[in-house]
PDB file of C-alpha atoms and ligand atoms in Angstrom:
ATOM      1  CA  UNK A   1      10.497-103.146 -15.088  1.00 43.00           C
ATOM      2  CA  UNK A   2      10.111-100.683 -18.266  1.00 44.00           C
ATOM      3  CA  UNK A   3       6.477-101.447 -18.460  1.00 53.00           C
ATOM      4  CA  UNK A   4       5.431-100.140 -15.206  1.00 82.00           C
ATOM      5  CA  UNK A   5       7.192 -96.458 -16.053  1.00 96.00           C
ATOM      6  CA  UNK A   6       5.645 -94.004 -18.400  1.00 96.00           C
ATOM      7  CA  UNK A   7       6.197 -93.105 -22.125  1.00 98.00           C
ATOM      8  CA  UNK A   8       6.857 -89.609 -22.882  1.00 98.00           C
ATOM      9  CA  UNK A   9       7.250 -87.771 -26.154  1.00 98.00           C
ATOM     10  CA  UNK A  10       7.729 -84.067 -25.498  1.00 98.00           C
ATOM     11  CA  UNK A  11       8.244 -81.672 -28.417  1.00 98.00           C
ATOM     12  CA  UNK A  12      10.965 -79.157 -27.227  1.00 98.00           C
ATOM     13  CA  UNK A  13       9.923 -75.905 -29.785  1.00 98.00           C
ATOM     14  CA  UNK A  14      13.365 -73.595 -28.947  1.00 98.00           C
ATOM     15  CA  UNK A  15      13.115 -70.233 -30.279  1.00 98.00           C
ATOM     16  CA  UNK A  16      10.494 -71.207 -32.655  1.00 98.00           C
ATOM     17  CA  UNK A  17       6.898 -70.170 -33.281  1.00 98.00           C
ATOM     18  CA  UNK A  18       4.285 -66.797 -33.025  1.00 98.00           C
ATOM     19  CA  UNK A  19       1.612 -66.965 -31.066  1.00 98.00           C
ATOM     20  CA  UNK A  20      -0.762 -67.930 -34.113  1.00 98.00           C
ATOM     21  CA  UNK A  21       1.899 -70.587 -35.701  1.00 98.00           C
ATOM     22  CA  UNK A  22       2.078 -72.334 -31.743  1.00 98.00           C
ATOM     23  CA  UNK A  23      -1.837 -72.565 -31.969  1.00 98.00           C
ATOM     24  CA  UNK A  24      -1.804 -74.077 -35.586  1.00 98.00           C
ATOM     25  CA  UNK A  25       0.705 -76.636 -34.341  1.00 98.00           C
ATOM     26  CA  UNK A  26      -0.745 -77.250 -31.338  1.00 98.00           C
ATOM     27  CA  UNK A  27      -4.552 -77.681 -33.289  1.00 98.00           C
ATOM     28  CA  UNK A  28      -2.763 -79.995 -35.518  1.00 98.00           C
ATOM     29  CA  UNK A  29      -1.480 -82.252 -33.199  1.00 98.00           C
ATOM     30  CA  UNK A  30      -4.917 -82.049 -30.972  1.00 97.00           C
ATOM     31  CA  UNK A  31      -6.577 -83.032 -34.073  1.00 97.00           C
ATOM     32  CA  UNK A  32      -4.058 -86.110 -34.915  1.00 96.00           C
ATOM     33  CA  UNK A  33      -4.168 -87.629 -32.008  1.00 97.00           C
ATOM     34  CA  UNK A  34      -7.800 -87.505 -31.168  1.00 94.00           C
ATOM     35  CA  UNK A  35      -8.691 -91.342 -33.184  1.00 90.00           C
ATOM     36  CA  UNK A  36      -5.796 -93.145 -31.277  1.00 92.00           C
ATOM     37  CA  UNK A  37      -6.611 -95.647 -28.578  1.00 92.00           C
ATOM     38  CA  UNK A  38      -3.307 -95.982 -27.364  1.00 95.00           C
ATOM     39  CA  UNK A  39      -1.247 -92.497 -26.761  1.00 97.00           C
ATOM     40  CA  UNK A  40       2.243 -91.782 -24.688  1.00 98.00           C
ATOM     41  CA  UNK A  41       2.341 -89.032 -22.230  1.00 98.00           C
ATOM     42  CA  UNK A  42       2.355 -85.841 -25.049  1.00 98.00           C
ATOM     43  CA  UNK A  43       4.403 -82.406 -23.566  1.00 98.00           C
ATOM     44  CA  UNK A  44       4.457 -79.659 -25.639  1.00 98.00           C
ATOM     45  CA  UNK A  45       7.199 -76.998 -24.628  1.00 98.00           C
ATOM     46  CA  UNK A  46       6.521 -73.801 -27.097  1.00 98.00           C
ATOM     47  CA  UNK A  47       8.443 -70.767 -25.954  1.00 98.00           C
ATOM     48  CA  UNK A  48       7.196 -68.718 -22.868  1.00 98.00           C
ATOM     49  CA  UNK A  49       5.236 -66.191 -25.179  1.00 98.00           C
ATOM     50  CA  UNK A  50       3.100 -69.102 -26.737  1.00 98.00           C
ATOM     51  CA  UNK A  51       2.765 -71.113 -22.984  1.00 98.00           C
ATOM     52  CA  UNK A  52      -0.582 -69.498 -22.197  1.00 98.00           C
ATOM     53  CA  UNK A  53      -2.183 -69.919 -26.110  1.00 97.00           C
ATOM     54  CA  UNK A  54      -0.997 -73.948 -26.389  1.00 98.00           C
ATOM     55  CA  UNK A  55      -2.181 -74.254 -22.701  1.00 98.00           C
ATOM     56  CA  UNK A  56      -5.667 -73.584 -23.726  1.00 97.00           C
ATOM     57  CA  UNK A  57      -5.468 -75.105 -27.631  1.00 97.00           C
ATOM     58  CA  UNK A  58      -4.652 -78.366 -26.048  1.00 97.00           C
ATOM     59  CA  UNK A  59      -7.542 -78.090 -23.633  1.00 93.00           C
ATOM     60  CA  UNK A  60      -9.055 -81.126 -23.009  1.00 93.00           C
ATOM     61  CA  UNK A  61      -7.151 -83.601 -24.986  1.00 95.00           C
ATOM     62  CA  UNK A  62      -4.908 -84.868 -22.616  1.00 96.00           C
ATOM     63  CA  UNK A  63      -1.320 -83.136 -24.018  1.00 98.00           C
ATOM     64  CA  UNK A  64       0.627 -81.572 -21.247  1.00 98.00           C
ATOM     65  CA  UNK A  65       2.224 -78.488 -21.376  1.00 98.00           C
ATOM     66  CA  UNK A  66       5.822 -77.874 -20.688  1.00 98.00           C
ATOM     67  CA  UNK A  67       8.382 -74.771 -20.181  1.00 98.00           C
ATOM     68  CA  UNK A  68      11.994 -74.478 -21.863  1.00 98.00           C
ATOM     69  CA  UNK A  69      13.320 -72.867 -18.973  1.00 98.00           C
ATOM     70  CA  UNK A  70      12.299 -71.146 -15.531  1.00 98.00           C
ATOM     71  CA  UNK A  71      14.287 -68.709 -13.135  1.00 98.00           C
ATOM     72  CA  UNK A  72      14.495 -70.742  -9.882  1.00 98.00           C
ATOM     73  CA  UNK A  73      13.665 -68.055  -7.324  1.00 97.00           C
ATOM     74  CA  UNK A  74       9.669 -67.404  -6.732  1.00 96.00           C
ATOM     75  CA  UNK A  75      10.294 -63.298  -7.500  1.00 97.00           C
ATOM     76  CA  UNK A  76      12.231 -60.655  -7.172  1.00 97.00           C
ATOM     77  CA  UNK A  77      14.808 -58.055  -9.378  1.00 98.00           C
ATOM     78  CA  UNK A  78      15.794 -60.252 -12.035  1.00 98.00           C
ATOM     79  CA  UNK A  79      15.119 -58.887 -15.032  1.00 98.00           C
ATOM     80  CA  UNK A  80      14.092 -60.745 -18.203  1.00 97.00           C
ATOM     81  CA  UNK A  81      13.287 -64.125 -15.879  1.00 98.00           C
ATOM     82  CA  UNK A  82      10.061 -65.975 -15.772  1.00 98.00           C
ATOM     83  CA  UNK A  83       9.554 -67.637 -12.107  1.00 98.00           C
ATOM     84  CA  UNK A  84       8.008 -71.097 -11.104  1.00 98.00           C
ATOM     85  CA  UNK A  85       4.757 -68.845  -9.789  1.00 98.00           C
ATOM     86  CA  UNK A  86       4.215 -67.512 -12.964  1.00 98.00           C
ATOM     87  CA  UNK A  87       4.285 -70.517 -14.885  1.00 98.00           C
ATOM     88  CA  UNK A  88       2.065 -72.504 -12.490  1.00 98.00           C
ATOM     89  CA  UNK A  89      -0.416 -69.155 -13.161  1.00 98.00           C
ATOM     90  CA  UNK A  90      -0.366 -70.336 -16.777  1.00 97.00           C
ATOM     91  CA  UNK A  91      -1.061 -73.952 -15.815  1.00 97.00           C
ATOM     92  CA  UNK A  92       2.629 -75.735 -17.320  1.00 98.00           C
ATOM     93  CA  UNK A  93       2.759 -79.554 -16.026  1.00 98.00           C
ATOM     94  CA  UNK A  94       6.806 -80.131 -17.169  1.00 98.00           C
ATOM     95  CA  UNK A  95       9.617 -77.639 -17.126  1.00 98.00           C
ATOM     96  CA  UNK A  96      12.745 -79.098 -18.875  1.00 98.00           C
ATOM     97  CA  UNK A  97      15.788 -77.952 -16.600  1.00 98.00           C
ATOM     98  CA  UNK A  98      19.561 -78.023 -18.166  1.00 98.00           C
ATOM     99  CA  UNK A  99      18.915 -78.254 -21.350  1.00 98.00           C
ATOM    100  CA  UNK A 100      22.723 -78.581 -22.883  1.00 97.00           C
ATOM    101  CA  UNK A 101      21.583 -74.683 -24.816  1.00 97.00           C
ATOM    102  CA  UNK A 102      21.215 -73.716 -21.617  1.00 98.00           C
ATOM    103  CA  UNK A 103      24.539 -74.675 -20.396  1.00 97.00           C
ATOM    104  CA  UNK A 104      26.144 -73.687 -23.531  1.00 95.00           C
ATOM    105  CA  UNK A 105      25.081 -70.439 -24.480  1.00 97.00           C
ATOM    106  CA  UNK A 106      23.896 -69.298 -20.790  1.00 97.00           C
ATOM    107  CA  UNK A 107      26.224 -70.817 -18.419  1.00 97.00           C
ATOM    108  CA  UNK A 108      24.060 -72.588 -16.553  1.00 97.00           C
ATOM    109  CA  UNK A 109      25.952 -75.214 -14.475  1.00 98.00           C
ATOM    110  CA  UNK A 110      25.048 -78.217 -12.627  1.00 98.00           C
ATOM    111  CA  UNK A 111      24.545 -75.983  -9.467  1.00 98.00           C
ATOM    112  CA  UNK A 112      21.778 -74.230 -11.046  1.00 97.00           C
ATOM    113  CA  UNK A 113      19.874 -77.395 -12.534  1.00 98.00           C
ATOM    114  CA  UNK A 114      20.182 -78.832  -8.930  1.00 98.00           C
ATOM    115  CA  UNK A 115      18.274 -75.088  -7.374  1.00 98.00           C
ATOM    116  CA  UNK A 116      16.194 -74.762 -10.863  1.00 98.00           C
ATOM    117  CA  UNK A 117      14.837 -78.649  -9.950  1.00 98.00           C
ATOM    118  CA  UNK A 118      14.225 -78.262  -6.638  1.00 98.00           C
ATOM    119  CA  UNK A 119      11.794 -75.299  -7.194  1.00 98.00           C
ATOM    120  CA  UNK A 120       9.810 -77.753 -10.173  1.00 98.00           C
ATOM    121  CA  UNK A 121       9.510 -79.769  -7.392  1.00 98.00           C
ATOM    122  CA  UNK A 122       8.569 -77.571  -4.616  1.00 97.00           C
ATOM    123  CA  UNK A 123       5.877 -76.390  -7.246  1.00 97.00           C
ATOM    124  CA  UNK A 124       4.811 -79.330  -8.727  1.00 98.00           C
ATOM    125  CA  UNK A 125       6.067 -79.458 -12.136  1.00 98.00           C
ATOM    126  CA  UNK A 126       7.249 -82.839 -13.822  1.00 98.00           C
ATOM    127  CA  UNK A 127      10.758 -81.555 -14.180  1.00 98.00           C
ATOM    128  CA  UNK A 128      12.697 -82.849 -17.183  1.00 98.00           C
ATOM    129  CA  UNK A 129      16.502 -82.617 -16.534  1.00 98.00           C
ATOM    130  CA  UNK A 130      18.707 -82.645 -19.321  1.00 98.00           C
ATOM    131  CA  UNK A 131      21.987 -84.582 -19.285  1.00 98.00           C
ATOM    132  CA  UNK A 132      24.551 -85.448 -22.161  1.00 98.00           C
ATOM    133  CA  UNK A 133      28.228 -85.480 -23.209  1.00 97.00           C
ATOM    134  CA  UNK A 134      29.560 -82.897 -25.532  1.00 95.00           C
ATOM    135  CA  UNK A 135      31.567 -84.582 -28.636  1.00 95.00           C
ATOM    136  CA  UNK A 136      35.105 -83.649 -27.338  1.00 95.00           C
ATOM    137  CA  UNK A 137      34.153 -85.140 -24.317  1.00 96.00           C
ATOM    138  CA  UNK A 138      32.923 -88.049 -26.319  1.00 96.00           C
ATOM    139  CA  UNK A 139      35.913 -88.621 -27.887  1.00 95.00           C
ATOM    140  CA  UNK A 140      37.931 -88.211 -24.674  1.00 96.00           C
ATOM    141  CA  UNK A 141      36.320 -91.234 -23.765  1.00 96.00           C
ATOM    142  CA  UNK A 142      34.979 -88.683 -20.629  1.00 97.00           C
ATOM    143  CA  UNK A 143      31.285 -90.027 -21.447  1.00 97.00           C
ATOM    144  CA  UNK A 144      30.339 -91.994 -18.371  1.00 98.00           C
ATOM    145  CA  UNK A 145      32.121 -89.451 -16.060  1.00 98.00           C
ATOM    146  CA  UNK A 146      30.272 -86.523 -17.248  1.00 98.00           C
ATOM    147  CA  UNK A 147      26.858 -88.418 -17.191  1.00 98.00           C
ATOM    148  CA  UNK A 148      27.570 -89.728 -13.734  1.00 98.00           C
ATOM    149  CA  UNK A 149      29.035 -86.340 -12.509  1.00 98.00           C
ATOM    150  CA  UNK A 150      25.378 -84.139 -13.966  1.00 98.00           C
ATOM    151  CA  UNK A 151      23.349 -86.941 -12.744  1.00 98.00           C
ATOM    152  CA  UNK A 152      24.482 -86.964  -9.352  1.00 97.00           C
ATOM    153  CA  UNK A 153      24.816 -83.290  -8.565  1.00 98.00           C
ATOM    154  CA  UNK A 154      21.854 -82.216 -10.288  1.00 98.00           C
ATOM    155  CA  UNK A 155      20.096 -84.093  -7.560  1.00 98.00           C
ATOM    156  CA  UNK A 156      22.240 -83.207  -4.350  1.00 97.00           C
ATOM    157  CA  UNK A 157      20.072 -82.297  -1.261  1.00 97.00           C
ATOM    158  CA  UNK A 158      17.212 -84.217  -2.398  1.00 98.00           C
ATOM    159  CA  UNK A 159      15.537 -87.546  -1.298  1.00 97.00           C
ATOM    160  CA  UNK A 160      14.273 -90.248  -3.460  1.00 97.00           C
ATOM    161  CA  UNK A 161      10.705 -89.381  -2.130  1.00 97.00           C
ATOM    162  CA  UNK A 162      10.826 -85.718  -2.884  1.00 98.00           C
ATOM    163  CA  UNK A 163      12.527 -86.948  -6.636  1.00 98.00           C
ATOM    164  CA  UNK A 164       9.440 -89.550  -7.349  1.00 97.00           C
ATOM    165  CA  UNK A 165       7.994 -87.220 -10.098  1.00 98.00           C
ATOM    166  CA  UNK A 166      11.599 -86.934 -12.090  1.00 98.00           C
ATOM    167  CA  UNK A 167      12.305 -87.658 -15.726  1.00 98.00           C
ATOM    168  CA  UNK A 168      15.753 -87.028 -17.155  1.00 98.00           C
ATOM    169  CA  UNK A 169      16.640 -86.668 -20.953  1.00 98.00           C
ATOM    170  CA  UNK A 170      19.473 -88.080 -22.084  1.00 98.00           C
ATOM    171  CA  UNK A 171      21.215 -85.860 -24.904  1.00 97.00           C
ATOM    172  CA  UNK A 172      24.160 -86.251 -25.999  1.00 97.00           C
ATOM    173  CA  UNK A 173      25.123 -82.598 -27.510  1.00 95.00           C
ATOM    174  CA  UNK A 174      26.412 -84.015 -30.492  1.00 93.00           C
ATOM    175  CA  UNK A 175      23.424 -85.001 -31.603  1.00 93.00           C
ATOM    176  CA  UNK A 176      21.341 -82.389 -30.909  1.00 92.00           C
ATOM    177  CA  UNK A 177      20.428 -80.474 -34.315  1.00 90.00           C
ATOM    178  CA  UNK A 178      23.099 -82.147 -36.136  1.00 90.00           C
ATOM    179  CA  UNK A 179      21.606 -85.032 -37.800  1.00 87.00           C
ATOM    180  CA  UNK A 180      23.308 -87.657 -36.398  1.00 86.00           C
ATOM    181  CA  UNK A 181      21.781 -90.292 -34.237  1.00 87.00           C
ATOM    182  CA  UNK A 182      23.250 -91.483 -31.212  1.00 93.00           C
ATOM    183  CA  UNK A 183      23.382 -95.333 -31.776  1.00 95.00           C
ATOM    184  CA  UNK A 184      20.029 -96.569 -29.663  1.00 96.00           C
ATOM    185  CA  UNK A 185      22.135 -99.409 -28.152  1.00 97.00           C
ATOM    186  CA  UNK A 186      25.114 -96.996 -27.101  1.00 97.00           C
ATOM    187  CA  UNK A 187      22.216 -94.536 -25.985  1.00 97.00           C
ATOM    188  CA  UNK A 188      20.484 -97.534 -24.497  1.00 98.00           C
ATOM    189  CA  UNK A 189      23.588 -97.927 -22.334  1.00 98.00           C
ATOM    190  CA  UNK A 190      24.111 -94.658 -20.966  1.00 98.00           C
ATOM    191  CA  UNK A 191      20.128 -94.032 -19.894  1.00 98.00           C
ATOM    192  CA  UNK A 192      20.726 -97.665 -17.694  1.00 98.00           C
ATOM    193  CA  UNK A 193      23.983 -95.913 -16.492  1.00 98.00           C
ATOM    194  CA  UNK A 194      21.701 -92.880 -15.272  1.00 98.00           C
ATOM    195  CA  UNK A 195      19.604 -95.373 -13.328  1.00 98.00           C
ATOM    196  CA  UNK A 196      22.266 -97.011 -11.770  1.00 97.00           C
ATOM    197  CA  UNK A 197      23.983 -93.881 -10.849  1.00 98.00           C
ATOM    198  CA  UNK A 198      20.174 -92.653  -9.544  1.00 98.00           C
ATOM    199  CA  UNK A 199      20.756 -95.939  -7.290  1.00 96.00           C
ATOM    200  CA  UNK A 200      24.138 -95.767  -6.260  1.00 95.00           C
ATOM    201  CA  UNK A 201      23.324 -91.910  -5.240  1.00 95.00           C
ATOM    202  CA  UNK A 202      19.756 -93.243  -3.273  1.00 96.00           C
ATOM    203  CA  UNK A 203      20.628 -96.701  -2.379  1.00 92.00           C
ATOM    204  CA  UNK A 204      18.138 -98.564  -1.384  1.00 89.00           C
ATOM    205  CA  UNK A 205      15.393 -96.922  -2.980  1.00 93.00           C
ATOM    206  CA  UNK A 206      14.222 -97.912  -7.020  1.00 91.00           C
ATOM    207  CA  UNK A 207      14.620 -94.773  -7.783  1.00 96.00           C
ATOM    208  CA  UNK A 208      16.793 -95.472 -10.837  1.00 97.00           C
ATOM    209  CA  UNK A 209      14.610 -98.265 -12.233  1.00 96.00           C
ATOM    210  CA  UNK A 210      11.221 -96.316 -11.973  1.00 97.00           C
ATOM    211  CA  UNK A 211      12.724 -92.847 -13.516  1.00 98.00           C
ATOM    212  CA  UNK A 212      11.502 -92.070 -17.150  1.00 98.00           C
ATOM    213  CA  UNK A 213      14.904 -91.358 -18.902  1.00 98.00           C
ATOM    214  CA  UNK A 214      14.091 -90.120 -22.623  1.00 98.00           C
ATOM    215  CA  UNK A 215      16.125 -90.113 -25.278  1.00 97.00           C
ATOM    216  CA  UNK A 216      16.813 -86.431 -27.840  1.00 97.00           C
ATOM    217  CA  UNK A 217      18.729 -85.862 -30.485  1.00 96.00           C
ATOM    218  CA  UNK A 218      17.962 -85.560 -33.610  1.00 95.00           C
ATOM    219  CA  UNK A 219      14.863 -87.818 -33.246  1.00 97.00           C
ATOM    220  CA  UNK A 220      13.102 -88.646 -36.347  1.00 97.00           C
ATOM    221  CA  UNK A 221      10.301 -90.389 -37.635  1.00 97.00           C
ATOM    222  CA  UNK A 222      12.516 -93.112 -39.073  1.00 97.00           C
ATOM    223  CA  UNK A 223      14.459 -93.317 -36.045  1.00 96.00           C
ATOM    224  CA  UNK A 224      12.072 -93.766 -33.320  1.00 97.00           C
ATOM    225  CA  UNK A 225      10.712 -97.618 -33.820  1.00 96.00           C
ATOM    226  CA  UNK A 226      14.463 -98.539 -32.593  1.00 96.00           C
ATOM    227  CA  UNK A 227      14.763 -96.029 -30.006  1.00 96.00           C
ATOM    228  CA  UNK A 228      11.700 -97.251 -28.480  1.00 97.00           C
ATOM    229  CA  UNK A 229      12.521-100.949 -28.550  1.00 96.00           C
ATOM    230  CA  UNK A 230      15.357 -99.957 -26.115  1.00 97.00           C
ATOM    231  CA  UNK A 231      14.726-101.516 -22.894  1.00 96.00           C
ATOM    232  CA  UNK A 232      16.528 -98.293 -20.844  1.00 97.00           C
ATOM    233  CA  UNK A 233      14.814 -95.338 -23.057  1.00 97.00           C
ATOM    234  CA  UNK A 234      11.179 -94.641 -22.280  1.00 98.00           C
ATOM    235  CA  UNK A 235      10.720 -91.990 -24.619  1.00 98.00           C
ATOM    236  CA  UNK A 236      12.035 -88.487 -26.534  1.00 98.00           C
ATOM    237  CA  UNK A 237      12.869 -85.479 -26.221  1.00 98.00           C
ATOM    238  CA  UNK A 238      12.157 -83.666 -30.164  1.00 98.00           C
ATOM    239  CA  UNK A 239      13.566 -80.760 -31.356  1.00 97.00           C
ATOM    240  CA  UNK A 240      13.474 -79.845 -35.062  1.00 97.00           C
ATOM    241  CA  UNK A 241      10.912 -82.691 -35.598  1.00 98.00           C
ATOM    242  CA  UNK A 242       8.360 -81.918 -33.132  1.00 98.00           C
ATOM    243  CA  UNK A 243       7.904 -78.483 -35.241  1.00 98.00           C
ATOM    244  CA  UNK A 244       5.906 -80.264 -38.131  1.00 98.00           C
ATOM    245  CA  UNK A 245       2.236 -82.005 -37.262  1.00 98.00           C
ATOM    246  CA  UNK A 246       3.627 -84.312 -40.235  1.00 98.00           C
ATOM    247  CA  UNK A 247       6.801 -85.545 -38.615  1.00 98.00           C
ATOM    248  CA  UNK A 248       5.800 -85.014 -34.937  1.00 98.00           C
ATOM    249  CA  UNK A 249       2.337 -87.198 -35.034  1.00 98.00           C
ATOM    250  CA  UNK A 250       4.349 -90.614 -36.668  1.00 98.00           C
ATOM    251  CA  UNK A 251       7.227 -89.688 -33.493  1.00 98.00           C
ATOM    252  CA  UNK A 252       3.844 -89.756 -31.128  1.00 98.00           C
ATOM    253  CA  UNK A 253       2.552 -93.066 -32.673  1.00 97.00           C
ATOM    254  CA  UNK A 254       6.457 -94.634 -32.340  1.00 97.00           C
ATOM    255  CA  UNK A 255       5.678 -93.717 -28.122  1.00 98.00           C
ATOM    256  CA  UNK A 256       2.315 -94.823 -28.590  1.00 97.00           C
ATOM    257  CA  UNK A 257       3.579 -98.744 -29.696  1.00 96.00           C
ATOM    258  CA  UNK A 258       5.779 -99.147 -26.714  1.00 96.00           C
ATOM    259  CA  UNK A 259       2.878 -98.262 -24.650  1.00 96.00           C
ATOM    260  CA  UNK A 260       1.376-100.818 -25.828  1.00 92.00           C
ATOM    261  CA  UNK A 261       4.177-103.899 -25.908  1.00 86.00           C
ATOM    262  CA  UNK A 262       4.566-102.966 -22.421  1.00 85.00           C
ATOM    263  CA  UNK A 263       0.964-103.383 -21.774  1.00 83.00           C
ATOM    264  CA  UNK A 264       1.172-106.601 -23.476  1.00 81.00           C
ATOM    265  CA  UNK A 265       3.578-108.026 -21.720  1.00 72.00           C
TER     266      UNK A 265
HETATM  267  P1  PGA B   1      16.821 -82.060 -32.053  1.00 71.91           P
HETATM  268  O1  PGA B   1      16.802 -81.349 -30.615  1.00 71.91           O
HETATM  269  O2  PGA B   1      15.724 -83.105 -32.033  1.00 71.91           O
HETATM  270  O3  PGA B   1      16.548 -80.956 -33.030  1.00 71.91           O
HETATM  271  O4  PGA B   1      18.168 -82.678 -32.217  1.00 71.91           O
HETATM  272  C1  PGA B   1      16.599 -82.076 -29.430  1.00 71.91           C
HETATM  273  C2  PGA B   1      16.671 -81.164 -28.230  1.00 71.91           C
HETATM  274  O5  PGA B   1      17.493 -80.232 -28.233  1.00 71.91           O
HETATM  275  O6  PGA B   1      15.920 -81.329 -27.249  1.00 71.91           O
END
């Protein structure tokens, strides 16, 4: 049932943001949200440099804290990485693994989402994993096969119990920064093919059903009253809009009506 799993807006800030600009933001949004009754789950994922400032802006007032990105082993030689030690030192609830910038520009592969979520889990992160088609596999009509095919080996060597904290992010890379909204029914579709390929992978558990999957790309403030009526899609994933209190806040208030139709119901 999509009222029994949780909504989840998380603002994904890329290579954006000082120190004092993530703390501004981070205020803002503090601020904004402190007269609602009803709230979704709020992640904020500012680059590494800012973790430790919006980790202690936020304070009390309920907004998690999220990485972009960890290295998967706990330490070692590897240069320029940021382990799953260090970011439970700064206190980070959510890591998002795979992101599709990730895979394009760093060649990360579904081998290393698979290691990179089983050490969020190990260390008790709410790991985020990123899946979505690229538009020439789009239009290849290779959609489902890719979905199906990141889904299922991004979780090899796990068991539904040791997955119960997962969320996955559907983004289709076409969408991402472009503009141009995936269609919420067609997106609709693919997050209930991610649950039923979670289910066909752990059959006999309800693994699929109980799953946040979130929606991204290019999430707006006019877009997300649709996205959130979707029965499959039980939240988003922001880029660019999650980097403005203005646009992010009415995005937060779009989560926070769901939460409360499902509560209705
Ligand atoms: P966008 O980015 O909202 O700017 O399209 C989404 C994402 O990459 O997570």
């Amino acid at each position: 049932m999509a009222s029994a799993r949780k909504t989840i807006i998380a603002g994904n800030w890329k290579m954006f943001k000082t120190r004092a600009e993530a703390r501004a933001l981070a205020n803002e949004l503090a601020d904004g949200i402190k007269s609602e009754r009803v709230l979704p789950e709020i992640v904020l994922c500012p680059p590494f440099t800012s973790l430790a400032e919006v980790k202690e802006t936020v304070g009390t007032s309920g907004i998690k804290v999220g990485a972009q990105n960890m290295e998967y082993r706990m330490d070692g030689a590897f240069t320029g990485e940021i382990s799953p030690l260090m970011l439970a030192d700064i206190g980070v609830d959510y890591v998002l693994i795979g992101h599709s910038e990730r895979r394009q520009y760093y060649g990360e592969t579904n081998a290393t989402v698979n290691s990179k979520l089983k050490a969020a889990l190990k260390q008790k992160f709410v790991p985020i994993v990123c899946v979505g088609e690229s538009l020439a596999e789009r239009e290849g009509d290779r959609t489902d096969t890719v979905i199906r095919s990141q889904v299922s080996e991004a979780l090899a060597d796990l068991t539904a119990q040791e997955l119960a904290p997962l969320v996955v992010a559907y983004e289709p890379v076409w969408a991402i920064g472009t503009g141009k909204n995936c269609d919420a029914k067609e997106a609709n579709r693919v997050a209930a093919l991610i649950r039923k390929t979670i289910d066909e992978v752990f059959s006999g558990s309800n693994l699929g059903q109980s799953v946040p999957v979130l929606y991204g790309g290019s999430v707006k403030p006019s877009t997300i009253e649709e996205q959130m009526q979707q029965p499959d899609i039980d939240g988003a994933l922001v880029g660019g809009a999650s980097l403005k209190a203005e646009e992010f806040l009415p995005i937060i208030r779009g989560g926070a009506k769901r939460v409360q139709l499902a509560t209705a119901k």
